[in-house]
PDB file of C-alpha atoms in Angstrom:
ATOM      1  CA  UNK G   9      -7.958  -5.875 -11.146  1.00 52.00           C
ATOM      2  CA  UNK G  10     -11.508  -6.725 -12.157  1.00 49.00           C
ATOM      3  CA  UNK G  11     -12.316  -6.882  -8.678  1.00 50.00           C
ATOM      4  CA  UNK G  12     -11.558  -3.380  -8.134  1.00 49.00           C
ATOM      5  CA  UNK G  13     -13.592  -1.836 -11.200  1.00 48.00           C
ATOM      6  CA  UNK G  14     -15.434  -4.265 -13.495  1.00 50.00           C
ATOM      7  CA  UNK G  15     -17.307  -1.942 -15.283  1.00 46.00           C
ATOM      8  CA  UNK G  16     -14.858   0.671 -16.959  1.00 44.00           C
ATOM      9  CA  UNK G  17     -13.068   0.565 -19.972  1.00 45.00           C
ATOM     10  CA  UNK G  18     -10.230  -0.658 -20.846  1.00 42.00           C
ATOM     11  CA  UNK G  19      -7.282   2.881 -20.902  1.00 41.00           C
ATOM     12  CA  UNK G  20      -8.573   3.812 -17.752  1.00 82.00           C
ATOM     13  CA  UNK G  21      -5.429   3.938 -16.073  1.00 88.00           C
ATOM     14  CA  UNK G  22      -2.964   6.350 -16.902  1.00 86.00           C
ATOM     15  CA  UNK G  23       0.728   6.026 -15.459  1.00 88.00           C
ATOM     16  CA  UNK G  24       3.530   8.269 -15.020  1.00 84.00           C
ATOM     17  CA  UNK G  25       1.241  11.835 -15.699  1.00 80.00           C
ATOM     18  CA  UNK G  26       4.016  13.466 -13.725  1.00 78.00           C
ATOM     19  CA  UNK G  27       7.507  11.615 -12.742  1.00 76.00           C
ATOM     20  CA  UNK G  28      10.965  12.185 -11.687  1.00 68.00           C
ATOM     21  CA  UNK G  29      12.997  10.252 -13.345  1.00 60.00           C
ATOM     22  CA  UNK G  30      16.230   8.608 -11.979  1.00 57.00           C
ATOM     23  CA  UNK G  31      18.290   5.865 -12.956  1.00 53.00           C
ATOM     24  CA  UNK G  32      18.889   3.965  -9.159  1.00 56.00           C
ATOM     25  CA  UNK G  33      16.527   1.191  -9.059  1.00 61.00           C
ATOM     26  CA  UNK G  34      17.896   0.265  -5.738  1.00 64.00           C
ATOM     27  CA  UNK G  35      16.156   2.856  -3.464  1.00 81.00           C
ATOM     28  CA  UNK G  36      12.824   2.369  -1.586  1.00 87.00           C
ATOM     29  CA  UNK G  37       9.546   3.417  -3.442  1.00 92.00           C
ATOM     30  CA  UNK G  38       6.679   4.446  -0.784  1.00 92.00           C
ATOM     31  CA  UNK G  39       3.436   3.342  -2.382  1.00 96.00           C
ATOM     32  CA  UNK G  40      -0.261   4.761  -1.650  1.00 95.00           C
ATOM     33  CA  UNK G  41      -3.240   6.098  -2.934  1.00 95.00           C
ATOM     34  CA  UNK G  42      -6.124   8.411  -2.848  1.00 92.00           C
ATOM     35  CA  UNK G  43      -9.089   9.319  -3.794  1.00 91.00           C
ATOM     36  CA  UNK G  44      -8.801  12.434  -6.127  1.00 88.00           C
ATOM     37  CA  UNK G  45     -11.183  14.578  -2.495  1.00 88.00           C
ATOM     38  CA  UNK G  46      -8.516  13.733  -0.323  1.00 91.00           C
ATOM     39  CA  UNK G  47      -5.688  14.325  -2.804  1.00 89.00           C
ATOM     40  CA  UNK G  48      -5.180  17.949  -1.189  1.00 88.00           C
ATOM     41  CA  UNK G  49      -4.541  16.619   2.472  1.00 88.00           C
ATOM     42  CA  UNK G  50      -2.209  13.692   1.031  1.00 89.00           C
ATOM     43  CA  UNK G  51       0.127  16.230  -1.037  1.00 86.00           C
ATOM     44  CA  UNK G  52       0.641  18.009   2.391  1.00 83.00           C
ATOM     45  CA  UNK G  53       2.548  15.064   3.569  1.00 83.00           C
ATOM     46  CA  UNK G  54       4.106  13.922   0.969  1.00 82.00           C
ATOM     47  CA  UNK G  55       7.677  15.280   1.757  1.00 76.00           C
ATOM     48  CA  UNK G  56       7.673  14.208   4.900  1.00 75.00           C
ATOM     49  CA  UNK G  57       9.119  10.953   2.956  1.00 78.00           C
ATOM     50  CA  UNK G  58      12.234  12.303   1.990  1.00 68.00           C
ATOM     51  CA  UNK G  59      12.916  14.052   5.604  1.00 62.00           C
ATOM     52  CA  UNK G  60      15.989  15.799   5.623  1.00 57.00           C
ATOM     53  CA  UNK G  61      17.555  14.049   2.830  1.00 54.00           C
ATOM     54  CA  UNK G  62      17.799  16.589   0.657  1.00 55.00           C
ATOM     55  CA  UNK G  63      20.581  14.686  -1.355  1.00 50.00           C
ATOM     56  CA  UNK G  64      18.855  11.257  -1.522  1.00 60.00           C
ATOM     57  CA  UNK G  65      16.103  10.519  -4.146  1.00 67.00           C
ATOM     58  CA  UNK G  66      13.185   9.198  -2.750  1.00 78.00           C
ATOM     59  CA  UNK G  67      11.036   7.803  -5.049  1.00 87.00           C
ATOM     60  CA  UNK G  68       6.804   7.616  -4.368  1.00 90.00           C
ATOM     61  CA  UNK G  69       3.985   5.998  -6.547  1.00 94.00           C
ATOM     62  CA  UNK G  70       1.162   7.365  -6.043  1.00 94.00           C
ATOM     63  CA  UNK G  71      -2.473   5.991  -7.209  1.00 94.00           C
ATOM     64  CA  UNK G  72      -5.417   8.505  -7.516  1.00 92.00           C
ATOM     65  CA  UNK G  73      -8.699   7.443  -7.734  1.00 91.00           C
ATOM     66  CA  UNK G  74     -11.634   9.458  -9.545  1.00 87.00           C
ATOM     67  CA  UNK G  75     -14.741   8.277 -10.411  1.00 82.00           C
ATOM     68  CA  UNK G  76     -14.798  11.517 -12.396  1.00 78.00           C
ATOM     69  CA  UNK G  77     -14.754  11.708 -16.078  1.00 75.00           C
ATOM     70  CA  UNK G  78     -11.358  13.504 -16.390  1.00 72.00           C
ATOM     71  CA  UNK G  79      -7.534  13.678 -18.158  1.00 72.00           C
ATOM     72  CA  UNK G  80      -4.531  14.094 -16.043  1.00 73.00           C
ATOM     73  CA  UNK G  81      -4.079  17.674 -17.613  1.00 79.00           C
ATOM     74  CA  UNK G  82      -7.081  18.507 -15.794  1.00 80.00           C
ATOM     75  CA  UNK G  83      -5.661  16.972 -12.587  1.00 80.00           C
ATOM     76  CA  UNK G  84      -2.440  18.453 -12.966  1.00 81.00           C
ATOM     77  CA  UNK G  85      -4.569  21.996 -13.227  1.00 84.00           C
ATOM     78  CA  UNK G  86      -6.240  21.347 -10.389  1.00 83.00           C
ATOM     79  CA  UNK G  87      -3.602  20.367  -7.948  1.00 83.00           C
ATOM     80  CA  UNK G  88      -0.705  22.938  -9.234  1.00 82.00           C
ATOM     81  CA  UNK G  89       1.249  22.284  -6.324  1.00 80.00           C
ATOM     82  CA  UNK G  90       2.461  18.400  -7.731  1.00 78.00           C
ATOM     83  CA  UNK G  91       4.360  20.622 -10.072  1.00 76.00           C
ATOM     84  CA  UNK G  92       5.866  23.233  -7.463  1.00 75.00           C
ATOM     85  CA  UNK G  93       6.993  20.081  -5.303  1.00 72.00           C
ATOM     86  CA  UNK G  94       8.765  18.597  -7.656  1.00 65.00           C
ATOM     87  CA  UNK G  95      10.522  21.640  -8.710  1.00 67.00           C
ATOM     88  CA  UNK G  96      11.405  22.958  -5.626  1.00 61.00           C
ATOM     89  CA  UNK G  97      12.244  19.281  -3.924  1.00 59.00           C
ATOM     90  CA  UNK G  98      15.236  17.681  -5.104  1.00 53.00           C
ATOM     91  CA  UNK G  99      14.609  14.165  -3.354  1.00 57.00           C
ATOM     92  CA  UNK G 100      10.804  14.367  -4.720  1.00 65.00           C
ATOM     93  CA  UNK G 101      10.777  11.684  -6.775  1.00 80.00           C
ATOM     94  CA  UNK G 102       6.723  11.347  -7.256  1.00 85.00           C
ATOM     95  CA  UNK G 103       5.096   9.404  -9.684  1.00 88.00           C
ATOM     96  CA  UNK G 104       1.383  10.250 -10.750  1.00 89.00           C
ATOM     97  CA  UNK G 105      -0.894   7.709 -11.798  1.00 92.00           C
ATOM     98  CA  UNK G 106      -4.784   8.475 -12.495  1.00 90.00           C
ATOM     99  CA  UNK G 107      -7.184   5.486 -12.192  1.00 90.00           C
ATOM    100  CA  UNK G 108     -10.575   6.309 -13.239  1.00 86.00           C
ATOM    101  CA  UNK G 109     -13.613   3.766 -11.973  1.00 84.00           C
ATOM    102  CA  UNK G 110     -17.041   3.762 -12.639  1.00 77.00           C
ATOM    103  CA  UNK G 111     -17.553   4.602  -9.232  1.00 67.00           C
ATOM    104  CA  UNK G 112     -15.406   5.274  -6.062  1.00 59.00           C
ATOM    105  CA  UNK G 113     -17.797   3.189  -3.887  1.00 61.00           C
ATOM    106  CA  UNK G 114     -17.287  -0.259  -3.443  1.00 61.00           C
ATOM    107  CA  UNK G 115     -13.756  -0.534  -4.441  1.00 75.00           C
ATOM    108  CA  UNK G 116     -10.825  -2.502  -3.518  1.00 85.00           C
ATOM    109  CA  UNK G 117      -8.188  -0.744  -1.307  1.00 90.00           C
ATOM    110  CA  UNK G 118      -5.421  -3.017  -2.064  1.00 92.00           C
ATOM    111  CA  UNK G 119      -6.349  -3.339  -5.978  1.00 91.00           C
ATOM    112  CA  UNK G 120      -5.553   0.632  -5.968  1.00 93.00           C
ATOM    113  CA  UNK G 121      -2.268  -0.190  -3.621  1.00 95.00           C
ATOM    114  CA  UNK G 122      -1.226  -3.082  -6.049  1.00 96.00           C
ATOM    115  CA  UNK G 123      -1.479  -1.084  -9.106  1.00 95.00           C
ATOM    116  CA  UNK G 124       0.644   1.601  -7.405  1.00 96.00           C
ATOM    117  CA  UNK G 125       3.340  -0.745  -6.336  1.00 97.00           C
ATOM    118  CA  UNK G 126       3.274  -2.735 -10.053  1.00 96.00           C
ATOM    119  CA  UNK G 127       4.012   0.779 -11.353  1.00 95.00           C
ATOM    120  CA  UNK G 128       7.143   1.461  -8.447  1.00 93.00           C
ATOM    121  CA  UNK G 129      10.262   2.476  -9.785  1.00 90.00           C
ATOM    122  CA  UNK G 130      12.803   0.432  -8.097  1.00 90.00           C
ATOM    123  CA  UNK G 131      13.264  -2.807  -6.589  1.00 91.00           C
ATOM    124  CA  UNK G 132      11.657  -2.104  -2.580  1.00 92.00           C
ATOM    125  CA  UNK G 133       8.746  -0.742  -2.013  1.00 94.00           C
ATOM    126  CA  UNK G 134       6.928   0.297   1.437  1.00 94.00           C
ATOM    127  CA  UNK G 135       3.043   0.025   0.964  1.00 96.00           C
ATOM    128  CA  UNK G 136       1.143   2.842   2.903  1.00 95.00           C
ATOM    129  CA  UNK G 137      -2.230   1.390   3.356  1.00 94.00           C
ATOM    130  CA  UNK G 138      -3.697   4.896   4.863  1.00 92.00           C
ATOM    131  CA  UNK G 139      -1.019   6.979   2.863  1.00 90.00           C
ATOM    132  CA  UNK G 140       1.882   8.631   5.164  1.00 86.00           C
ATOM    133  CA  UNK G 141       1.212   9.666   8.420  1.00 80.00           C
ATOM    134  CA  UNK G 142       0.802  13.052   9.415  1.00 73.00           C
ATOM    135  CA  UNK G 143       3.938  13.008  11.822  1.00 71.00           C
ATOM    136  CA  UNK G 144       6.505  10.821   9.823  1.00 71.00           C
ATOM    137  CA  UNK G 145       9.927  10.350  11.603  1.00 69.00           C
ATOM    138  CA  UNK G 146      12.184  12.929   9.774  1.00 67.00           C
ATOM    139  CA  UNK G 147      14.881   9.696   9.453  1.00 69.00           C
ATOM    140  CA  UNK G 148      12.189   7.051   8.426  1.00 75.00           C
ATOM    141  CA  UNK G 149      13.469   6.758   4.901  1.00 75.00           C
ATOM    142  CA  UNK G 150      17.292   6.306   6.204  1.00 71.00           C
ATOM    143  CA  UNK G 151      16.335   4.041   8.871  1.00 73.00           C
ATOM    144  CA  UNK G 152      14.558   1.520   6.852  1.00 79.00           C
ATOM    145  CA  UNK G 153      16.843   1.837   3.716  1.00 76.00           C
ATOM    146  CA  UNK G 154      19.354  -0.429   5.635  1.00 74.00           C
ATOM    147  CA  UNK G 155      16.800  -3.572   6.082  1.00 74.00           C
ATOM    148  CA  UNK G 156      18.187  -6.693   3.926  1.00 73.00           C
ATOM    149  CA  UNK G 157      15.809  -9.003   4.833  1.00 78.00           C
ATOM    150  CA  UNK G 158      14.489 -10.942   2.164  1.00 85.00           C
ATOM    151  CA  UNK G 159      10.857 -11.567   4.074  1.00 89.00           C
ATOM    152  CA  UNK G 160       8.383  -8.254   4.497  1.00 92.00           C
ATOM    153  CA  UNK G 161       9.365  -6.347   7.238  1.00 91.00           C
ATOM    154  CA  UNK G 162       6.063  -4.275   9.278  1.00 92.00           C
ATOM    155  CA  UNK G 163       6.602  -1.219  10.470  1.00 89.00           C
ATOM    156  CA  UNK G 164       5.060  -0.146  13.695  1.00 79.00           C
ATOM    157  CA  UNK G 165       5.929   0.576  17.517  1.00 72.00           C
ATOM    158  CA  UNK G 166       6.906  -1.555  19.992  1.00 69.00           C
ATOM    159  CA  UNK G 167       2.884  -2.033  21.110  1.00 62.00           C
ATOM    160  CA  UNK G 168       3.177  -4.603  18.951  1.00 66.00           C
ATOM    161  CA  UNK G 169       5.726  -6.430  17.503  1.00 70.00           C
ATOM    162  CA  UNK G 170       4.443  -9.687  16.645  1.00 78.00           C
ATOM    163  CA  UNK G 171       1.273 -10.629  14.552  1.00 83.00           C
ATOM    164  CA  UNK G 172      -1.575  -9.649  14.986  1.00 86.00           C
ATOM    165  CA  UNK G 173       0.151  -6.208  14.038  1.00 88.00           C
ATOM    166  CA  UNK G 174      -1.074  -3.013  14.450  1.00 86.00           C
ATOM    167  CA  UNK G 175      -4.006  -2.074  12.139  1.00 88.00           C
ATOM    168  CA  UNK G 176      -2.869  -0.192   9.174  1.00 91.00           C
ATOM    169  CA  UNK G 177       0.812  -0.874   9.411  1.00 91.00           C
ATOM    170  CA  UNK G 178       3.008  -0.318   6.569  1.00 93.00           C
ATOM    171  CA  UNK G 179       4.637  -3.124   4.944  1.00 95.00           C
ATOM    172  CA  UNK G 180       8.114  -2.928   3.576  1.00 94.00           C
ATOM    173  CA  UNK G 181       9.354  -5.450   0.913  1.00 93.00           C
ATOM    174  CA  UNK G 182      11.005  -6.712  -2.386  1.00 93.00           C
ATOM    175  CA  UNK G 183       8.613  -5.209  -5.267  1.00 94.00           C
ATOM    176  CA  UNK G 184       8.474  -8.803  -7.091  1.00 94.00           C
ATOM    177  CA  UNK G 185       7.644 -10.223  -3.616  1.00 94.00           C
ATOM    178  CA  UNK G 186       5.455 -13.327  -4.617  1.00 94.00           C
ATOM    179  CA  UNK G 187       2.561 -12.211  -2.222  1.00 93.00           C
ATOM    180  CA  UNK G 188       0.530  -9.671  -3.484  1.00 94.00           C
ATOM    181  CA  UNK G 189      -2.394  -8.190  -1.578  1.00 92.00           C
ATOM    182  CA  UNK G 190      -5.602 -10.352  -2.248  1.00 86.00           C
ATOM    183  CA  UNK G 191      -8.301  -8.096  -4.010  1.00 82.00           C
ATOM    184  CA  UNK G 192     -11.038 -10.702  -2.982  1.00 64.00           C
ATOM    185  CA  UNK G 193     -12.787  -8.680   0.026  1.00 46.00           C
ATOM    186  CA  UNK G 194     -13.270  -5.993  -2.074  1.00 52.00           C
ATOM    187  CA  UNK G 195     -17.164  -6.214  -0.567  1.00 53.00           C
ATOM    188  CA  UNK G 196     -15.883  -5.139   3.081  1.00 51.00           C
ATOM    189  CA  UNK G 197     -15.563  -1.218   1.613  1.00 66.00           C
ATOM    190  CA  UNK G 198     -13.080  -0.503   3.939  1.00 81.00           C
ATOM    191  CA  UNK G 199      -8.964   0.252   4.051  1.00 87.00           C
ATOM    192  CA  UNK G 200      -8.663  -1.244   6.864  1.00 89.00           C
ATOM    193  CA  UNK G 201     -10.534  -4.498   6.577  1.00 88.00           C
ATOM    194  CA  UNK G 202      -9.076  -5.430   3.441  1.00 89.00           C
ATOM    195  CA  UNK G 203      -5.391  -4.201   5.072  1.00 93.00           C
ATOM    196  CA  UNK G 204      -6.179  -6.366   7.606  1.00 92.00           C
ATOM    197  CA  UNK G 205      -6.464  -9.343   5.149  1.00 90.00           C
ATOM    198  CA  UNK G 206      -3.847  -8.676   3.543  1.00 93.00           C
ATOM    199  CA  UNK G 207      -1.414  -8.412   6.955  1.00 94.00           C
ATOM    200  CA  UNK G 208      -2.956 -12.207   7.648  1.00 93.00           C
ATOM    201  CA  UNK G 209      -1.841 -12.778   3.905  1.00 93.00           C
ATOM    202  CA  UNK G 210       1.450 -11.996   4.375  1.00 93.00           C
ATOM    203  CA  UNK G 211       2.137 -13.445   8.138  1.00 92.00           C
ATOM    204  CA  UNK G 212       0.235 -17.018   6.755  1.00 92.00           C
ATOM    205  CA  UNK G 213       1.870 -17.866   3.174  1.00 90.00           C
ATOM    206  CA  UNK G 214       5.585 -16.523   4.958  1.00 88.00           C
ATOM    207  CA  UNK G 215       4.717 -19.363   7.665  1.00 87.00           C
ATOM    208  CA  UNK G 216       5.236 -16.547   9.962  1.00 86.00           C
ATOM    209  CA  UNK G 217       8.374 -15.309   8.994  1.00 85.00           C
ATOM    210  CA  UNK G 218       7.356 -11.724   8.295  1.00 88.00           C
ATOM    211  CA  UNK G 219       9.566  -9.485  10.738  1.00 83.00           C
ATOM    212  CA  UNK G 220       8.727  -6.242  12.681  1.00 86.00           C
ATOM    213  CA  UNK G 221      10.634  -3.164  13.444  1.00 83.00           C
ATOM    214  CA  UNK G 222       9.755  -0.402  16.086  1.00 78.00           C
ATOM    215  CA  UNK G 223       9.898   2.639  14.246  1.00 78.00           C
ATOM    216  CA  UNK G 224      10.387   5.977  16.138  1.00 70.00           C
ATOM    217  CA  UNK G 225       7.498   8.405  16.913  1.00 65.00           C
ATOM    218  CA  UNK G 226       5.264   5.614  15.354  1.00 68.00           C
ATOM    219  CA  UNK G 227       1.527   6.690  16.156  1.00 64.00           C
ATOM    220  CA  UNK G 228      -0.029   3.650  18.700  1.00 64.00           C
ATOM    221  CA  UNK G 229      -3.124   2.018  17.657  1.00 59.00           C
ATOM    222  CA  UNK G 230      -4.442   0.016  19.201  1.00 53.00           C
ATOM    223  CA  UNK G 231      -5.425  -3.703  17.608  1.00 48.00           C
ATOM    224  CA  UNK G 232      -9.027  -4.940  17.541  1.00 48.00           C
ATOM    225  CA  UNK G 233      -9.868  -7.805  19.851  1.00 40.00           C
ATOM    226  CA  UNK G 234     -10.001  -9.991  17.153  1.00 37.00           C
ATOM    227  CA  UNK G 235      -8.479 -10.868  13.820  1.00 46.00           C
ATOM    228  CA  UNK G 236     -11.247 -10.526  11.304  1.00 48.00           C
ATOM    229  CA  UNK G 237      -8.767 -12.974   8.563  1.00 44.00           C
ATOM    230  CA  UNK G 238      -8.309 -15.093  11.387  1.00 44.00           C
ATOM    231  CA  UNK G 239     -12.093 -15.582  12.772  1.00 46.00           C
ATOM    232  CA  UNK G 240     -12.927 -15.818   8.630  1.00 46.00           C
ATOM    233  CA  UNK G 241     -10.468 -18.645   8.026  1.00 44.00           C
ATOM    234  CA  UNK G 242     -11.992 -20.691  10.868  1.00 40.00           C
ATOM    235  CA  UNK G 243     -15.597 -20.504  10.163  1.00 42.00           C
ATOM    236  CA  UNK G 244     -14.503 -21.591   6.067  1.00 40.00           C
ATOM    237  CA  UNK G 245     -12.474 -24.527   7.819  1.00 41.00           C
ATOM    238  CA  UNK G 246     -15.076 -26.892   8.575  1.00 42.00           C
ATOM    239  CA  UNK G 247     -17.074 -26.455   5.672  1.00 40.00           C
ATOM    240  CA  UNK G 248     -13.760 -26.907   3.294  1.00 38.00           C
ATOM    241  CA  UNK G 249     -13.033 -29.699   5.444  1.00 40.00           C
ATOM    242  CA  UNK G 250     -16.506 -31.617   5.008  1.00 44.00           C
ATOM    243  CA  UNK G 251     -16.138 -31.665   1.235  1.00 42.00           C
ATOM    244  CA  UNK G 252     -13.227 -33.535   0.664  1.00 43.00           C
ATOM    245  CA  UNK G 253     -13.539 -37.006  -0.227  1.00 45.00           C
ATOM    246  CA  UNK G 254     -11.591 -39.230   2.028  1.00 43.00           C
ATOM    247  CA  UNK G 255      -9.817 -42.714   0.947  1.00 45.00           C
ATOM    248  CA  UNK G 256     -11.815 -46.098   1.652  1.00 45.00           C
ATOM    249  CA  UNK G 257     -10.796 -47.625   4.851  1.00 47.00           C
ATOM    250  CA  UNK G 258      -9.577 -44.078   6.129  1.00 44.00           C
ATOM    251  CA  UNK G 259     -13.421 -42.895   7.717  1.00 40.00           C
TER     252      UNK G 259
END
């Protein structure tokens, strides 16, 4: 994580401010983050997770990001609502974290989506690059619950089904899924750059086994002409390939 904030100290991360606790470790954990300015748009969608299952817990792990010098009291103050949603939201299963850097520019997206999925409650988690969208299917959760596929499974429409995916896609998989999102292109300042990369992560080290499912009312995006990953990897080739030292008789 040095990546995302070299400069702070170390206790700068503080987990579980507010959780629900439950003992299922079996359910499906929907992972994003903020920063602590947007925090009041992304708690207006967060119970769009749960839809209609009222009954069900739906666990989320939730990162906030604050380059402010506060306590999660103070954040808790702030944004009194956390606390009415979980008391008046059965299925609410939130869990706060509060990760303070020595400043919010620069970072690294997927650092902040790692951490949150490290810090998941139960054994699949869905990783919401851009946080949930603003018209989630009311039967997402249910829907998705049933996947038993051992590789990551995107979610998306069926614009695109096959990789390049979508841009900002969510990602469903097994929580101690070898792959984790590289931190590396931290420098591109942008979710979905460094979502991109990790996407081409995924779909390259799974030798293109990662599946795709069309989910339903699944906002279209449409993908860039290019695959920035993809365009990186073969400008590196070349230049990786000219420094290796072939055997004698061989060149």
């Amino acid at each position: 994580m040095s990546i995302a904030f070299p400069n702070t100290s170390p206790g700068h991360l503080e987990t579980f401010i507010l959780a629900t606790h439950s003992s299922v470790d079996s359910g499906l954990t929907a992972c994003l983050w903020t920063e602590e300015d947007r925090l009041h748009d992304t708690i207006s969608t967060l119970t769009a997770w749960s839809g209609d299952l009222d009954s069900v817990f739906c666990p989320m792990s939730l990162v906030v990001v604050t380059s402010a010098p506060t306590d999660h009291l103070t954040i808790l103050k702030r944004f009194p609502e956390l606390m009415s949603l979980s008391d008046t939201h059965a299925s609410f299963g939130l869990s706060l974290h509060v990760l303070q850097v020595s400043s919010s520019f620069g970072g690294s997206a997927n650092a902040y989506l790692n951490v949150a999925r490290l810090l998941a409650p139960t054994d699949r988690v869905v990783l919401f690059p851009d946080g949930l969208p603003l018209h989630l299917s009311s039967n997402l959760y249910s829907s998705i619950i049933r996947s038993t596929s051992p590789q990551p499974l995107v979610l998306g429409n069926n614009s695109r089904r096959t990789y390049p995916f979508a841009p900002m896609s969510p990602v469903v998989l097994h929580k101690d899924y070898p792959i984790w999102c590289t931190e590396r292109f931290s420098l591109f300042q942008s979710r979905s750059l460094d979502w991109e990369d990790c996407l081409w992560q995924l779909w390259l080290e799974s030798a293109g086994e990662v599946k795709s499912t069309a989910v339903d009312s699944w906002p279209v995006v449409e993908t860039g002409k290019y695959n920035n990953s993809a365009l990186s990897l073969i400008k590196v080739l070349p230049k990786f390939i000219s420094t290796l030292v072939w055997p004698v008789g061989l060149v």
